[in-house]
Coordinates of C-alpha atoms in Angstrom, one line a residue:
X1 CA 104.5 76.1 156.9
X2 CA 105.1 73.9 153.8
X3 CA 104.6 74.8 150.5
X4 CA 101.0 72.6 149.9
X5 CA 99.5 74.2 153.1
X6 CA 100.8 78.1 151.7
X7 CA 99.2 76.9 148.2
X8 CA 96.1 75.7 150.1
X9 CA 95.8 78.8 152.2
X10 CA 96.2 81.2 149.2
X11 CA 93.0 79.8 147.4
X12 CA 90.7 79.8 150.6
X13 CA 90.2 83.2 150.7
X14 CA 86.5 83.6 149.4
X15 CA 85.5 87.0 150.7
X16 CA 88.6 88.5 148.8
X17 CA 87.9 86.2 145.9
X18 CA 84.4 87.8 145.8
X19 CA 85.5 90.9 145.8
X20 CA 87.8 90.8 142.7
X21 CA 84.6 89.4 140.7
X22 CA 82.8 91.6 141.9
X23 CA 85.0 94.3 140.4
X24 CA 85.7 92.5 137.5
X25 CA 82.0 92.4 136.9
X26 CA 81.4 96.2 137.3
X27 CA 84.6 97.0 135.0
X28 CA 83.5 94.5 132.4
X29 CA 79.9 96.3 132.2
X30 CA 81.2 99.1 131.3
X31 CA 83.1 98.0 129.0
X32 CA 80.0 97.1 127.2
X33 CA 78.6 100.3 128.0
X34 CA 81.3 101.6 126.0
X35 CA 80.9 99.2 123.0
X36 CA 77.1 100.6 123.2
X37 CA 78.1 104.0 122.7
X38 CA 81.1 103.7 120.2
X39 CA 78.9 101.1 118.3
X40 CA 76.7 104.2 117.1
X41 CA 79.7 105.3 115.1
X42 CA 81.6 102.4 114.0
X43 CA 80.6 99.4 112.5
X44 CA 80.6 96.3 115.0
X45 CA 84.3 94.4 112.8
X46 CA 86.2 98.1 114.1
X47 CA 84.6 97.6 117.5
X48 CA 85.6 93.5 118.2
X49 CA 89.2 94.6 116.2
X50 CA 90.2 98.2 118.3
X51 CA 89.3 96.2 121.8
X52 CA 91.3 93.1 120.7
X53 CA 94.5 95.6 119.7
X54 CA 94.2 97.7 122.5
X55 CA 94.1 95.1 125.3
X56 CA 97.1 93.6 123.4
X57 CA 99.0 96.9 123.9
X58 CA 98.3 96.4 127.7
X59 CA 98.1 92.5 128.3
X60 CA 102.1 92.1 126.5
X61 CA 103.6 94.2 130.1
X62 CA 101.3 91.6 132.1
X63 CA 102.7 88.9 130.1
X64 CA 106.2 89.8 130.5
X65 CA 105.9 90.4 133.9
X66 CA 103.9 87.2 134.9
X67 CA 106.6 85.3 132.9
X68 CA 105.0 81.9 132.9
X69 CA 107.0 78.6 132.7
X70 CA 107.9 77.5 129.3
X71 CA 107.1 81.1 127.9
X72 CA 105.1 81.2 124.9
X73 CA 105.9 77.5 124.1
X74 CA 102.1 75.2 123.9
X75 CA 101.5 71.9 123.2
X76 CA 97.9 72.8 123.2
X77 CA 97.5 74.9 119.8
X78 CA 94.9 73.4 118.4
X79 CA 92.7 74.2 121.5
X80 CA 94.0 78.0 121.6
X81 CA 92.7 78.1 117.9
X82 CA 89.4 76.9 118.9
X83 CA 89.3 78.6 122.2
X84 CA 90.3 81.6 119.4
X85 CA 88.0 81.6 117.1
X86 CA 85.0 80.5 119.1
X87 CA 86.0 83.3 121.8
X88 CA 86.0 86.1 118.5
X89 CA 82.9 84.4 117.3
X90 CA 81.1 85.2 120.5
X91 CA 82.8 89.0 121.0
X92 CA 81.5 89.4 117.9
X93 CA 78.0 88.0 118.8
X94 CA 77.8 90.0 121.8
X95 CA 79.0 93.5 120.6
X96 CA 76.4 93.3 117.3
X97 CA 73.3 92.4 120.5
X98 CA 74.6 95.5 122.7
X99 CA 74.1 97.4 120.0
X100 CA 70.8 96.6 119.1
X101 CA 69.6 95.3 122.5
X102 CA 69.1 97.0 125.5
X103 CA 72.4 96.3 127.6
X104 CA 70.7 94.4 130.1
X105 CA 69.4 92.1 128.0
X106 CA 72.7 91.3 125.7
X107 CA 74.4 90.9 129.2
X108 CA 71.4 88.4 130.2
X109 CA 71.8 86.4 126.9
X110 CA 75.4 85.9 127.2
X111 CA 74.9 84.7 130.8
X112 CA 73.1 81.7 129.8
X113 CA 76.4 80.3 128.7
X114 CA 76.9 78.4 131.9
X115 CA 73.8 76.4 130.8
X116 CA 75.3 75.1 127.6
X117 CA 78.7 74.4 129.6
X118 CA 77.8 71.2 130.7
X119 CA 76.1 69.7 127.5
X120 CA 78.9 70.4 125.5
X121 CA 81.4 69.5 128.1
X122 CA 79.2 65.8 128.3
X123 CA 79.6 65.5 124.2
X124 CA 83.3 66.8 124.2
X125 CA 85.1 65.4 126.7
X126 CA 82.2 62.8 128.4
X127 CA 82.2 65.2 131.3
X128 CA 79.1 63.5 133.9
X129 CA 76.2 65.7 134.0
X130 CA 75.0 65.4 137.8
X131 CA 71.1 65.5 137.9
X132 CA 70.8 68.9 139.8
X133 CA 72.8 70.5 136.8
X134 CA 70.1 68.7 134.3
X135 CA 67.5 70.1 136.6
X136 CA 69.0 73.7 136.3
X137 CA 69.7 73.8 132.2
X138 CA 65.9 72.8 132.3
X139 CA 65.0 75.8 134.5
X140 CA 67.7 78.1 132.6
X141 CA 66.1 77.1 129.3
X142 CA 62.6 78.4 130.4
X143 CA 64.4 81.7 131.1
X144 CA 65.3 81.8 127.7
X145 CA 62.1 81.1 126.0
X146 CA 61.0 83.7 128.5
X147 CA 63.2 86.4 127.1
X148 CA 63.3 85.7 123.7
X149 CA 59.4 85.3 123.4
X150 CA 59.3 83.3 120.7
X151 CA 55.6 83.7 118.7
X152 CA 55.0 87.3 120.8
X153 CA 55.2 90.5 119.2
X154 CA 58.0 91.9 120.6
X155 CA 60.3 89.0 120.0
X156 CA 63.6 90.4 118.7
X157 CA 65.3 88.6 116.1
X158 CA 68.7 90.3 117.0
X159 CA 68.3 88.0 120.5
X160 CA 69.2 84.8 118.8
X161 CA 72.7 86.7 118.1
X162 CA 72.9 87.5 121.8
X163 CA 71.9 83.6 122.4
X164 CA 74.5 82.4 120.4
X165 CA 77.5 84.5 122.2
X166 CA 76.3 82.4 125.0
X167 CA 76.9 79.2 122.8
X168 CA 79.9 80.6 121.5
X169 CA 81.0 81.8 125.0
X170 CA 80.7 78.0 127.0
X171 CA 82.6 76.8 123.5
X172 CA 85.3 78.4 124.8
X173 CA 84.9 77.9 128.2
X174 CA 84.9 74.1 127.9
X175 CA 88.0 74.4 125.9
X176 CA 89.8 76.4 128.5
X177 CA 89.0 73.8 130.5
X178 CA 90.5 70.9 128.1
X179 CA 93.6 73.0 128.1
X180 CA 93.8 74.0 131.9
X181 CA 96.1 70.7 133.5
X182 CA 99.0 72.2 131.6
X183 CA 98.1 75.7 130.2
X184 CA 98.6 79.1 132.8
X185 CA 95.9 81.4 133.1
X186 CA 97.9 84.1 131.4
X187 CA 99.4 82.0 128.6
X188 CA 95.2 81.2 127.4
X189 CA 95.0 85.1 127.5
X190 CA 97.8 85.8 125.9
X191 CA 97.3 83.4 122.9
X192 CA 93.9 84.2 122.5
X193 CA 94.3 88.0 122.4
X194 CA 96.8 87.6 119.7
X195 CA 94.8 85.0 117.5
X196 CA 91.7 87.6 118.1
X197 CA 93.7 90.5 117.2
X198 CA 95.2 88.5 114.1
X199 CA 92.2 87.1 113.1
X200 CA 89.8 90.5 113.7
X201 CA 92.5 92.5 111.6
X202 CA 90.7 90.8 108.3
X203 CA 87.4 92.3 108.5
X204 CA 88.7 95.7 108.4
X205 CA 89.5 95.9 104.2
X206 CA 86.0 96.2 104.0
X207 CA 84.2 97.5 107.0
X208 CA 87.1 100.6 108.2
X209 CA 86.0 103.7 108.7
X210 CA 87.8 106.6 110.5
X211 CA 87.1 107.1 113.6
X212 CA 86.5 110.7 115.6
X213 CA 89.2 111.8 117.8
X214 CA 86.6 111.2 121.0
X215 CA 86.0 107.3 119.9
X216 CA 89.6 106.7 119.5
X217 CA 89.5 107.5 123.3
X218 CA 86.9 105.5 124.3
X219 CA 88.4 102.4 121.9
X220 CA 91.8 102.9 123.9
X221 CA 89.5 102.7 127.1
X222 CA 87.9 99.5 126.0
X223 CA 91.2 97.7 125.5
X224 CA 92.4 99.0 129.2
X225 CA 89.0 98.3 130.9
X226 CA 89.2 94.4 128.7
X227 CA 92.8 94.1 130.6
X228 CA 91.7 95.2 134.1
X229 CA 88.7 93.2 134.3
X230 CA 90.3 90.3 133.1
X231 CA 92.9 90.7 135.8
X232 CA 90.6 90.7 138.5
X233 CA 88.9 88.3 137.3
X234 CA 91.6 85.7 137.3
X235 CA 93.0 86.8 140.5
X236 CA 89.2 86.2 142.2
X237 CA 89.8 82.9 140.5
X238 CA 93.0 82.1 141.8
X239 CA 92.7 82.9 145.0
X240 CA 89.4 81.2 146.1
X241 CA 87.1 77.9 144.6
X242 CA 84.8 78.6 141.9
X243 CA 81.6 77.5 142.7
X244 CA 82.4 80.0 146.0
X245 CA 83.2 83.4 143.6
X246 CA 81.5 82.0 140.1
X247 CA 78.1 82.6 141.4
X248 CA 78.9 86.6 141.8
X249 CA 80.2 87.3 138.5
X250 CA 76.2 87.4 137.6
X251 CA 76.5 90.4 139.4
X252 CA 77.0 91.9 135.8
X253 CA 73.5 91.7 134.9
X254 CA 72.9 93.9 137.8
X255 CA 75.5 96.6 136.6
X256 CA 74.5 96.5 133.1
X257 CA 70.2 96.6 134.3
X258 CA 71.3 99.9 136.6
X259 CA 73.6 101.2 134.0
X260 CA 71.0 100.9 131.0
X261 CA 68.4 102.7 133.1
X262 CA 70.6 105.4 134.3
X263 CA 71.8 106.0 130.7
X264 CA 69.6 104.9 128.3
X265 CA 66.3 104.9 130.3
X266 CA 65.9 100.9 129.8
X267 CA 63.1 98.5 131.2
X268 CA 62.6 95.3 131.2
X269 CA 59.3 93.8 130.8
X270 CA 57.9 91.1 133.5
X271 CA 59.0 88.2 131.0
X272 CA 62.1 89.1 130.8
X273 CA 62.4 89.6 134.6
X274 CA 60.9 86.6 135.1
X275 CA 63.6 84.7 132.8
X276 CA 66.3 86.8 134.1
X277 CA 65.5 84.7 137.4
X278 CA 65.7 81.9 136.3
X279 CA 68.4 82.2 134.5
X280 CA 70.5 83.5 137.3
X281 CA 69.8 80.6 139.5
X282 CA 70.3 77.9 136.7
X283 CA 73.9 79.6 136.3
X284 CA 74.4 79.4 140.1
X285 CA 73.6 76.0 140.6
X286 CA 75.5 74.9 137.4
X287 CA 78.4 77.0 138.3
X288 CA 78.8 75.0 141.8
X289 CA 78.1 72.2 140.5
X290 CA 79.9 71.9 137.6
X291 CA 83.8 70.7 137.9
X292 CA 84.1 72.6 134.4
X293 CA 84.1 76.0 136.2
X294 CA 87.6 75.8 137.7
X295 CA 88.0 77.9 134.2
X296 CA 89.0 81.7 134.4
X297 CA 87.5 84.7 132.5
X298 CA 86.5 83.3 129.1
X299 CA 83.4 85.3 128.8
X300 CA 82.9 87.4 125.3
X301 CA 83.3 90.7 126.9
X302 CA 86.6 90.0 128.3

């Protein structure tokens, strides 16, 4: 069998492909379970800094043992900065809703980032916009409006923080995607970790406070949990087509809905349900019909 045909066979596996989402999703969730719970204690810079540090310590072996072509050597920097700092904007985003939102709901917010994908791909890089995906943002929006509820009572302000990890979130998605012809998977994660380690470390003259001996556990935990479910993630990736596995890493919303009601005793309303819908199936058709999501685990929480 020649090489191409070995190449091609390796990424047709879908049911195996679906699988590692699948547990990337479920590891990834509890991650921000985790960020809900150590959030209580620590101010929200300690929590983005401790889960960029830890998954440091662990994603350097992965690294060294992937040992990608050309090493640590880029001619992309400027998109690793971006891809950075937009990436760190959204963690940062997304860890300040799970603390104030229930966990469902920051995980739905940050979902919507498949939605902003393609505009911003279209403005970026004059990506086409195929009319089915205009159709879908349209329906994905409506989701939105439905869980935000703008002009209701319960309309949280805190949401439009969640909203804008998704923002931040396709930001770096779309430059993964500007950097993936020449970049490896593990070379973006490995330049991103360190700029969001480097670049977290600042916050922490004025926000540190000492942790308890349980939360440093649950901080190292983070890091690991970061590390694993971004490893699955990009093997699920790697090993099938996108728009066959992209569709199931919604599956986190289901996690974090059954996770938040098991723990915390969260509901959502029939709104929310309602734009949780339609959000899900926006993302799914954008997803397979988007050429920008041949990209690989650049959500916030990884």
């Amino acid at each position: 069998m020649n090489p191409a045909t070995q190449t091609e066979n390796y990424r047709n596996q879908p049911l195996a492909g679906a699988l590692y989402v699948l547990i990337a999703s479920f590891v990834l969730t509890i991650l921000g379970a985790l960020v809900k719970v150590v959030s209580a204690s620590l101010p929200n810079e300690m929590v983005v800094f401790f889960r960029n540090i830890c998954a440091l310590v662990f994603i350097l072996p992965w690294y060294w043992y992937s040992r990608p072509f050309g090493g640590i050597r880029t001619n992309c920097l400027q998109f690793h900065l971006l891809r950075g700092i937009t990436g760190l904007g959204a963690m940062y985003c997304f860890f300040y809703a799970i603390a104030r939102l229930q966990l469902s709901e920051a995980y739905l917010l940050i979902a919507t980032a498949p939605l902003f994908i393609p505009v911003i791909a279209y403005v970026w890089m004059r990506e086409p916009v195929a009319r089915n995906v205009r159709r879908a943002i349209i329906i994905g929006f409506f989701g939105i409006v439905l869980i935000l509820k703008p002009g209701v009572g319960i309309f949280q302000p805190v949401a439009l923080v969640g909203l804008g990890a998704g923002v931040l979130a396709a930001m770096a998605m779309v430059s993964i995607r500007r950097m993936s012809a020449t970049e490896p998977v593990i070379r973006i994660v490995f330049y991103f970790t360190v700029l969001s380690t480097v670049l977290s470390a600042g916050p922490l003259l004025w926000s540190w406070r000492s942790p308890q001996p349980a939360i440093w556990w649950l901080l190292v935990l983070i890091g690991l949990l970061a590390t694993i479910g971004q490893f699955f993630l990009t093997k699920g990736y790697s090993i099938a087509p996108a728009a066959q596995v992209g569709p199931f890493a919604y599956s986190n919303v289901v996690f974090a809905i059954f996770i938040g009601w098991i723990f915390w005793e969260e509901a959502l309303d029939l709104l929310t349900w309602a734009g949780a819908l339609l959000i899900c199936i926006a993302g799914i058709i954008t997803t397979r019909r988007t050429a920008t999501h041949v990209i690989v685990g650049a959500t916030a929480g990884d």
